[in-house]
PDB file of C-alpha atoms in Angstrom:
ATOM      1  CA  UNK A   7     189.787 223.514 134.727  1.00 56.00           C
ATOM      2  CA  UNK A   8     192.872 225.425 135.261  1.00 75.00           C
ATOM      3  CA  UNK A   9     193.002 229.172 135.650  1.00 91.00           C
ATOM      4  CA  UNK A  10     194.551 232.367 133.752  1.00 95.00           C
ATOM      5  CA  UNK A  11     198.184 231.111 133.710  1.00 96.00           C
ATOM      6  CA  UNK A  12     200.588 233.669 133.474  1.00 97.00           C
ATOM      7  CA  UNK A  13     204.441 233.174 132.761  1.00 96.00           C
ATOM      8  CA  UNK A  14     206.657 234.533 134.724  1.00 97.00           C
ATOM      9  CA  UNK A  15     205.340 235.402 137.974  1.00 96.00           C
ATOM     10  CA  UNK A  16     208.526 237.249 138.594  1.00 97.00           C
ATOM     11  CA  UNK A  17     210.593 238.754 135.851  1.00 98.00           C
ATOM     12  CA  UNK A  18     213.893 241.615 136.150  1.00 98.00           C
ATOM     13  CA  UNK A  19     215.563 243.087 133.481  1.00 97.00           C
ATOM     14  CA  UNK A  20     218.135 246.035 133.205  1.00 97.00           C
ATOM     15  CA  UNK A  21     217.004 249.501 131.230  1.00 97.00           C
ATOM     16  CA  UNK A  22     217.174 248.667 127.531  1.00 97.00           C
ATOM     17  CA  UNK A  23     216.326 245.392 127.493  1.00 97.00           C
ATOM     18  CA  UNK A  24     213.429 243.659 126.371  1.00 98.00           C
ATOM     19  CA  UNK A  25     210.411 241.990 128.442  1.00 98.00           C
ATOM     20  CA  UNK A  26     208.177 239.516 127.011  1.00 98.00           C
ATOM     21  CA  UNK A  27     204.983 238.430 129.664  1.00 98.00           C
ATOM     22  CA  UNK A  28     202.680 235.329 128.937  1.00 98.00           C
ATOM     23  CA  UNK A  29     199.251 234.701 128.931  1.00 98.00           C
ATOM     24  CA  UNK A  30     197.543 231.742 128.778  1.00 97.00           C
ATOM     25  CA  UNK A  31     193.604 232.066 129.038  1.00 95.00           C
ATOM     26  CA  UNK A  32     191.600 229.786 130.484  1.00 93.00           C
ATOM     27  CA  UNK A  33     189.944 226.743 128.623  1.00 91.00           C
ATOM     28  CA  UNK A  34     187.288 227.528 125.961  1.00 88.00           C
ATOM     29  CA  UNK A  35     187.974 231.726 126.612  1.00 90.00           C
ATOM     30  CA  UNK A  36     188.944 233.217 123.456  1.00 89.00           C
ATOM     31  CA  UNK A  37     189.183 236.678 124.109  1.00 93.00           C
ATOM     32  CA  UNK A  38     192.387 238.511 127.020  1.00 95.00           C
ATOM     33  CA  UNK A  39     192.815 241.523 128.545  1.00 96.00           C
ATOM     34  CA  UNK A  40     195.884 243.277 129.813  1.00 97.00           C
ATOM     35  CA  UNK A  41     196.056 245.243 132.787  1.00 97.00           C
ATOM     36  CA  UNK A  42     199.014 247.286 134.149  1.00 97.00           C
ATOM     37  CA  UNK A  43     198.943 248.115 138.165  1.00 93.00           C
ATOM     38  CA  UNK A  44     201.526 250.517 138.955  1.00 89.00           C
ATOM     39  CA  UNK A  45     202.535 250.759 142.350  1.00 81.00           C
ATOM     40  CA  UNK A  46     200.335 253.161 144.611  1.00 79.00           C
ATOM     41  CA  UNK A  47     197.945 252.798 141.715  1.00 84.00           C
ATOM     42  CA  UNK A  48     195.137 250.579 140.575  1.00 87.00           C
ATOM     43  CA  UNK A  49     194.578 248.306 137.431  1.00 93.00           C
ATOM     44  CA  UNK A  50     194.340 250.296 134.193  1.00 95.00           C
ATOM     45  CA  UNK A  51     193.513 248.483 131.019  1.00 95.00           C
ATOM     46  CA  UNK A  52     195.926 248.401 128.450  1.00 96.00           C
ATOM     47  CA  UNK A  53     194.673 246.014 125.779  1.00 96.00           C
ATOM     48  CA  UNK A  54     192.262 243.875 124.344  1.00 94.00           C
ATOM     49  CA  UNK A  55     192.485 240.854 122.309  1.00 95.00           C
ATOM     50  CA  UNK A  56     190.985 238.194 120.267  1.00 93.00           C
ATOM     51  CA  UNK A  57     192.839 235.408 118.344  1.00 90.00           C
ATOM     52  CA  UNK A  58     194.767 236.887 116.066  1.00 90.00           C
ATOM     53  CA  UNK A  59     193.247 240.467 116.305  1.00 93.00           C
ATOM     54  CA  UNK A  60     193.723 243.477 118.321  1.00 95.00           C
ATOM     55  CA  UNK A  61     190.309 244.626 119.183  1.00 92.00           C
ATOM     56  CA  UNK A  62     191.199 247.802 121.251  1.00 93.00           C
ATOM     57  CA  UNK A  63     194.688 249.115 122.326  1.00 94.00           C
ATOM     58  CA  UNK A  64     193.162 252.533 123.707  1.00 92.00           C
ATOM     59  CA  UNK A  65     195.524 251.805 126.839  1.00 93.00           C
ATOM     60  CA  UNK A  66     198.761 250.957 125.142  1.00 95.00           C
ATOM     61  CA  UNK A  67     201.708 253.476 125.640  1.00 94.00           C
ATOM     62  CA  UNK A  68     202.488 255.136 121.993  1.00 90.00           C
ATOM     63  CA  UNK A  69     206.078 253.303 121.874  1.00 94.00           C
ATOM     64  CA  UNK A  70     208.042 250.281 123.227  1.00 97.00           C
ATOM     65  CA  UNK A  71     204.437 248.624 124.053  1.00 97.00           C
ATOM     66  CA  UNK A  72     202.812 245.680 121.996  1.00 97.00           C
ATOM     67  CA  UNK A  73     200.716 242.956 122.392  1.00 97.00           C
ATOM     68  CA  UNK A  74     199.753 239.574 120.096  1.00 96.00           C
ATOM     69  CA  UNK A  75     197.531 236.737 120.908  1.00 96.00           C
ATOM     70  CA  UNK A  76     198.547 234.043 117.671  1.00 93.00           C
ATOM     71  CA  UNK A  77     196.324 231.561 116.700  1.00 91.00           C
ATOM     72  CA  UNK A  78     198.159 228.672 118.574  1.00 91.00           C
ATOM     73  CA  UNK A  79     199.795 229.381 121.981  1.00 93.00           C
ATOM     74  CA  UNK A  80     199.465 232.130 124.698  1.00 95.00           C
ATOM     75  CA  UNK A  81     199.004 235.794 124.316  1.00 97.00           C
ATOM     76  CA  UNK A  82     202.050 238.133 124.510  1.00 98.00           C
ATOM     77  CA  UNK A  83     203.111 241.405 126.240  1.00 98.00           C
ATOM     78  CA  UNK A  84     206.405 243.066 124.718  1.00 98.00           C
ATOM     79  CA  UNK A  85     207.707 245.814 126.532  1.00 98.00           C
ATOM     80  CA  UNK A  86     210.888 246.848 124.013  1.00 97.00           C
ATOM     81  CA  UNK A  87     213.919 248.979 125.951  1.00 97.00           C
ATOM     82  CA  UNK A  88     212.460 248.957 129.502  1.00 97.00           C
ATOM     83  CA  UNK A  89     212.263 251.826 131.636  1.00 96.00           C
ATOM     84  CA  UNK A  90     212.397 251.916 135.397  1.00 95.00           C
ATOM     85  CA  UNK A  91     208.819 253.238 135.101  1.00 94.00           C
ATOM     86  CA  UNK A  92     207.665 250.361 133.674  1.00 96.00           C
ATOM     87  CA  UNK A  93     208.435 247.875 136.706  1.00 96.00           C
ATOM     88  CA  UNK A  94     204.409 247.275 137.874  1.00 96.00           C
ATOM     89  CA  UNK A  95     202.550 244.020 137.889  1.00 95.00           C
ATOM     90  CA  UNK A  96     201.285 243.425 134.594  1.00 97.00           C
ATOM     91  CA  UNK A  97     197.891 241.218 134.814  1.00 97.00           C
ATOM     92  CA  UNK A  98     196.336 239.243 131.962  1.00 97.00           C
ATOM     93  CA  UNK A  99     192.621 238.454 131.808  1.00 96.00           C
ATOM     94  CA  UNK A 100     190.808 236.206 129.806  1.00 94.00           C
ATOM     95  CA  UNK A 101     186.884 235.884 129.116  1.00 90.00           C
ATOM     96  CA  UNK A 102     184.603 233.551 126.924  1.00 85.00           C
ATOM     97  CA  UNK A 103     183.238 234.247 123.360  1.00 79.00           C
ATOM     98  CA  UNK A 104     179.536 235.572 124.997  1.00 76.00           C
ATOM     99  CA  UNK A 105     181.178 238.292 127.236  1.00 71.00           C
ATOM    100  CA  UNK A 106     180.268 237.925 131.502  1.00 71.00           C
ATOM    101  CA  UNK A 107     182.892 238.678 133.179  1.00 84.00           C
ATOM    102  CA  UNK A 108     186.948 238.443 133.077  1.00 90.00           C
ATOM    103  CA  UNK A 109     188.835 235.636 135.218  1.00 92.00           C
ATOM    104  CA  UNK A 110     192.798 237.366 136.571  1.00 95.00           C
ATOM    105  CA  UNK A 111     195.638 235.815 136.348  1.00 96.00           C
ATOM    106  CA  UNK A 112     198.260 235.903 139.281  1.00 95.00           C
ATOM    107  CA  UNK A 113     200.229 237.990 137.507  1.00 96.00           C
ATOM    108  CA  UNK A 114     203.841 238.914 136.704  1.00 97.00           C
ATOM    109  CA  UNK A 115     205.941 241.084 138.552  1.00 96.00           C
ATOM    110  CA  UNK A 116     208.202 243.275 136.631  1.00 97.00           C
ATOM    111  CA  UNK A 117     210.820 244.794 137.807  1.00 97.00           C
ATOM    112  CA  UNK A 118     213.566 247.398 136.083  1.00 97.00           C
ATOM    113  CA  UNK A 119     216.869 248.163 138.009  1.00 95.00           C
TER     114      UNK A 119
ATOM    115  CA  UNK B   2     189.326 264.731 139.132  1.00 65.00           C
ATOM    116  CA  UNK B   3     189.731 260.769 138.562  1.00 72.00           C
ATOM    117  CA  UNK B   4     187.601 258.588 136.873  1.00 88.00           C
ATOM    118  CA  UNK B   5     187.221 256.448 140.303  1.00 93.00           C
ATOM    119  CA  UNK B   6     187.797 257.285 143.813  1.00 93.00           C
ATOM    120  CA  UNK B   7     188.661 254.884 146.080  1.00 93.00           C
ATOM    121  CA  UNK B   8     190.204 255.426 150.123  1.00 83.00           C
ATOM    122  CA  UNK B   9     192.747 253.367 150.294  1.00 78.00           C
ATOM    123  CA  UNK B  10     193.010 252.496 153.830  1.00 81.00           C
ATOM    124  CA  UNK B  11     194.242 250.872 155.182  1.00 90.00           C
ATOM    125  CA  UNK B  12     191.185 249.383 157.667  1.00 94.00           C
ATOM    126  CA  UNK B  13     191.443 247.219 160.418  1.00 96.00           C
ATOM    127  CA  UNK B  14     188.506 245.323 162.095  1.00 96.00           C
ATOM    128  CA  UNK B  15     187.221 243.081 164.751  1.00 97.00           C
ATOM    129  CA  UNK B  16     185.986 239.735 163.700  1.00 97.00           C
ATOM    130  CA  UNK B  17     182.181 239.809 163.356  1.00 97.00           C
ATOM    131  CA  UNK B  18     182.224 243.260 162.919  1.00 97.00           C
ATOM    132  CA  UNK B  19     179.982 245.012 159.720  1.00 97.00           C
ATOM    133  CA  UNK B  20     182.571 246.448 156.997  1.00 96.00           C
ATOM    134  CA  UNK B  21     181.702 249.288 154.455  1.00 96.00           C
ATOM    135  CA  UNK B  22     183.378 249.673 151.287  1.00 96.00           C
ATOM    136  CA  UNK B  23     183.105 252.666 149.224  1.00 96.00           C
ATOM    137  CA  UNK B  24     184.233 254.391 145.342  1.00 96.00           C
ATOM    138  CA  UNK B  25     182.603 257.499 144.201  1.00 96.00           C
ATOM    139  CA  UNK B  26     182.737 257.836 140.136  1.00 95.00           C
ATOM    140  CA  UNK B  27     183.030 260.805 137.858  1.00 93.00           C
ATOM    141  CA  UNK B  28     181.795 259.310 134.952  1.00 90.00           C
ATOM    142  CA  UNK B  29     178.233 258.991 134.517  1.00 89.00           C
ATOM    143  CA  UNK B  30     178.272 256.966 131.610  1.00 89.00           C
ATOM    144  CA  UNK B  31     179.040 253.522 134.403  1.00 90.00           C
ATOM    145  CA  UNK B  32     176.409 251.071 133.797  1.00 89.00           C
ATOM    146  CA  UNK B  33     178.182 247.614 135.082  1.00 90.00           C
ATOM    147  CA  UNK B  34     180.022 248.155 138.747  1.00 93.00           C
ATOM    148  CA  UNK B  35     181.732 245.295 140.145  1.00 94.00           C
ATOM    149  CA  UNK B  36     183.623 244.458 143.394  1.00 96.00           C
ATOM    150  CA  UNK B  37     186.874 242.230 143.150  1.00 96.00           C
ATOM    151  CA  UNK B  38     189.166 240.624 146.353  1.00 96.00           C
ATOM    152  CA  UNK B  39     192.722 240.602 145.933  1.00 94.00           C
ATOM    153  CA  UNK B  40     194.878 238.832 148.219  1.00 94.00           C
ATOM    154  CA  UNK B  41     198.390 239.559 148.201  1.00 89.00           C
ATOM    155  CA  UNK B  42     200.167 238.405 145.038  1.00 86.00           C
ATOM    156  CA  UNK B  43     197.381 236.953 143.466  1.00 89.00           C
ATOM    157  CA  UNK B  44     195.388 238.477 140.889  1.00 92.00           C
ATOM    158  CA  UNK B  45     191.690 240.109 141.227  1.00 94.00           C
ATOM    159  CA  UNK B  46     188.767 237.661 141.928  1.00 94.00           C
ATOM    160  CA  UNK B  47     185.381 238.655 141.120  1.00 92.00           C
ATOM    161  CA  UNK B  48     183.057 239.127 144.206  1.00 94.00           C
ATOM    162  CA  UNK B  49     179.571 241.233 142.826  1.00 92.00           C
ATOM    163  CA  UNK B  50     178.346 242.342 139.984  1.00 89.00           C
ATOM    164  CA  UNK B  51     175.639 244.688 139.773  1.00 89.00           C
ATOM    165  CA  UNK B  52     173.833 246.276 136.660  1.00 85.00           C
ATOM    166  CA  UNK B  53     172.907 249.772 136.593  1.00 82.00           C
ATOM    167  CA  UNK B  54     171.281 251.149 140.605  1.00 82.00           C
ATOM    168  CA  UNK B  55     169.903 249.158 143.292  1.00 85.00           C
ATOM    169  CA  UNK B  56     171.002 246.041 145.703  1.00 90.00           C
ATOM    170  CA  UNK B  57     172.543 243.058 145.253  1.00 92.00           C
ATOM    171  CA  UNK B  58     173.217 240.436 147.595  1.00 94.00           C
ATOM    172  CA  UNK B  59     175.107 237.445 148.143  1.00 93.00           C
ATOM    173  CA  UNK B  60     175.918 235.462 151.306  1.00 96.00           C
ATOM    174  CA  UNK B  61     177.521 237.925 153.870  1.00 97.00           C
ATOM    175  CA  UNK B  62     178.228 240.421 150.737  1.00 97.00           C
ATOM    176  CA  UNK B  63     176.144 242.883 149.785  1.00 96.00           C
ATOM    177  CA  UNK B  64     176.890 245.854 146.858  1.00 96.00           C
ATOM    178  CA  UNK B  65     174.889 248.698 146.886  1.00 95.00           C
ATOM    179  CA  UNK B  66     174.694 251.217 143.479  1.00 95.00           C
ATOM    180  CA  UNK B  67     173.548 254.987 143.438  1.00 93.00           C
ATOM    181  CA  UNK B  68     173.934 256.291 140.149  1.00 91.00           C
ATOM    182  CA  UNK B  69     172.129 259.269 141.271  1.00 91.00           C
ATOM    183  CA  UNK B  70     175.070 259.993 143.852  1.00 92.00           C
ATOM    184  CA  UNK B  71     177.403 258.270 141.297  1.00 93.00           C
ATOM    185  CA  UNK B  72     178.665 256.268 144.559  1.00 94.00           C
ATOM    186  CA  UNK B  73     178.763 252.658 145.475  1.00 96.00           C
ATOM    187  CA  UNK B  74     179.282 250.469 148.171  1.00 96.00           C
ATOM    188  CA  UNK B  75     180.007 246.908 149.586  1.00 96.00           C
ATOM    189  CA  UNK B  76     179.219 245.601 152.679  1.00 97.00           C
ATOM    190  CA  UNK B  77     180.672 242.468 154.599  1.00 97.00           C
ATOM    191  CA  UNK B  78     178.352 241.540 157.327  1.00 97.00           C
ATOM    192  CA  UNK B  79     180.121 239.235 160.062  1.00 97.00           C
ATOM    193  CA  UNK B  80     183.626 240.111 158.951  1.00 97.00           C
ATOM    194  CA  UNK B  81     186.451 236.637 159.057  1.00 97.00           C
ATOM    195  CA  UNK B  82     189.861 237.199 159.231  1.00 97.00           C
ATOM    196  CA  UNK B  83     189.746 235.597 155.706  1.00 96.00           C
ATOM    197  CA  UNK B  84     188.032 238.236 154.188  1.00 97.00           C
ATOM    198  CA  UNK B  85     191.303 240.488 155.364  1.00 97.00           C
ATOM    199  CA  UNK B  86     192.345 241.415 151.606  1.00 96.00           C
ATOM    200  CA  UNK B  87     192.734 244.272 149.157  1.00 95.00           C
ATOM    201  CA  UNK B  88     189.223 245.379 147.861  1.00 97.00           C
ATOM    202  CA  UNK B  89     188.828 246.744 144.003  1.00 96.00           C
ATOM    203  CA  UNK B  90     185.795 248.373 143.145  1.00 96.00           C
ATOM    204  CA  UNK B  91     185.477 248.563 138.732  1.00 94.00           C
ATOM    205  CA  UNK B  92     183.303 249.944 136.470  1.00 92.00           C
ATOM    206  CA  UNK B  93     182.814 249.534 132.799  1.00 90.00           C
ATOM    207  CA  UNK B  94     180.309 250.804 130.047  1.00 84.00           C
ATOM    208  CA  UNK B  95     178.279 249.217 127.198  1.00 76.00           C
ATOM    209  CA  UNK B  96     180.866 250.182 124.225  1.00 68.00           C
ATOM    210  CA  UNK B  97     180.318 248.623 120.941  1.00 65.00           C
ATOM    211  CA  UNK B  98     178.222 245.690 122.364  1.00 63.00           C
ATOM    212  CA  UNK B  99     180.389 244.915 124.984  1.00 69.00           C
ATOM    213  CA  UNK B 100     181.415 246.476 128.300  1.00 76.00           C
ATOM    214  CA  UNK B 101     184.955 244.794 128.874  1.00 85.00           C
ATOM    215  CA  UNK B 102     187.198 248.028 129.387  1.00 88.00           C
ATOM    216  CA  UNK B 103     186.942 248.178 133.369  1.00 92.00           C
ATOM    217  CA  UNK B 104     188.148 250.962 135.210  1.00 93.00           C
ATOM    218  CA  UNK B 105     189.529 250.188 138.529  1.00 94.00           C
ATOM    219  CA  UNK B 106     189.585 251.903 142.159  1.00 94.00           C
ATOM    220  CA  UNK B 107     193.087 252.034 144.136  1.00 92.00           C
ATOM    221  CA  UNK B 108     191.723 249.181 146.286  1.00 93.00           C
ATOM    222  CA  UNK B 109     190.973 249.393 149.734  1.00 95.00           C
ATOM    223  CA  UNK B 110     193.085 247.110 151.752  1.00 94.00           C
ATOM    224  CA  UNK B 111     191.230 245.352 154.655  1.00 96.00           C
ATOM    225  CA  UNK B 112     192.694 243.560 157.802  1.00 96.00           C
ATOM    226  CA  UNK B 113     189.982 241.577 159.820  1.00 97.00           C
ATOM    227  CA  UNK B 114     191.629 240.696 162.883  1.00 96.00           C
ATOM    228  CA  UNK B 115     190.898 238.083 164.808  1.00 94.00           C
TER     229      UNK B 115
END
């Protein structure tokens, strides 16, 4: 049974352009999580999702930010006109229907020059 | 004040020797307090997870809650150089049914040398 998968592990873009992170959640888990670790810092939820529903987005910056998770095919993170503040790993999470505990993906590095 | 306190480190050890792990917490609300290993470039991997005060032990690993003291711990008896890792201590609460939103620690990171 493979793992959180998370596409790409490493990703750089220039200031004003867009990033788009993957998540693919582990077999039978319906329900992901997205973390952001900024350097020096630790893991701070961002969002939380179900298919096709944003359950709680409490962590979310205001603008730029958004997350989907479609009925068919891996959850998104969309980071619009990057910032070099946003360079940070950006973790993904995923858990079953009955809640017990969240299973990381590796991750993906972003990085802003 | 922060949510979770966590020293960073880092903290370096002989092999076979008894490790302690530590987070205070402001919040007194924490009901769910877990301990996760990271190894470098790799996500967070569960380790404990302990409901509400008291012990809990597995293996070499043992997690310790106080909610009185708001402070936690995790102990690695008979330290291996592969337990040399970044530590996370998290805590959530029961919100809605469901206690997913963790709140992290810094990490601690731990060499076990050989």
């Amino acid at each position: 049974n493979a793992g959180v998968m998370q596409n790409p592990r490493h990703l750089v873009r220039r200031r004003g352009q867009e990033a788009r992170l993957r998540c693919s959640p582990m077999k039978g888990h319906s329900h992901v999580y997205w973390y952001r670790q900024l350097p020096e810092e630790g893991l701070k939820f961002m969002v939380y999702l179900q298919k096709e529903n944003i359950i709680d987005e409490s962590g979310m910056p205001k603008e730029r930010f958004s997350a989907e998770f479609p009925k068919e095919g891996p959850s998104i993170l969309r980071i619009q006109q990057v910032v070099r503040g946003d360079s940070a790993a950006y973790f993904c999470a995923s858990s079953p229907p009955i809640y017990n505990e969240q299973f990381f993906g590796p991750g993906t590095r972003l990085t802003v020059l | 004040q922060k949510e979770v306190e966590q020293d960073p480190g880092p903290l370096s050890v002989p092999e076979g020797a008894i490790v302690s792990l530590n987070c205070t917490y402001s919040n007194s609300a924490f009901q769910y307090f877990m301990w996760y290993r990271q190894y470098s470039r790799k996500g967070p991997e569960l380790l404990m997870y302990t409901y509400s005060s008291g012990n809990k032990e597995d293996g070499r690993f043992t997690a310790q809650v106080d909610k009185s003291s708001k402070y936690i711990s995790l102990f690695i008896r008979d330290s291996q150089p592969s337990d040399s890792a970044t530590y996370l201590c998290a805590m959530s609460w029961n919100s809605g049914g469901s206690n997913y939103k963790l709140t992290f620690g810094k990490g601690t990171l731990l060499t076990v040398n050989p």
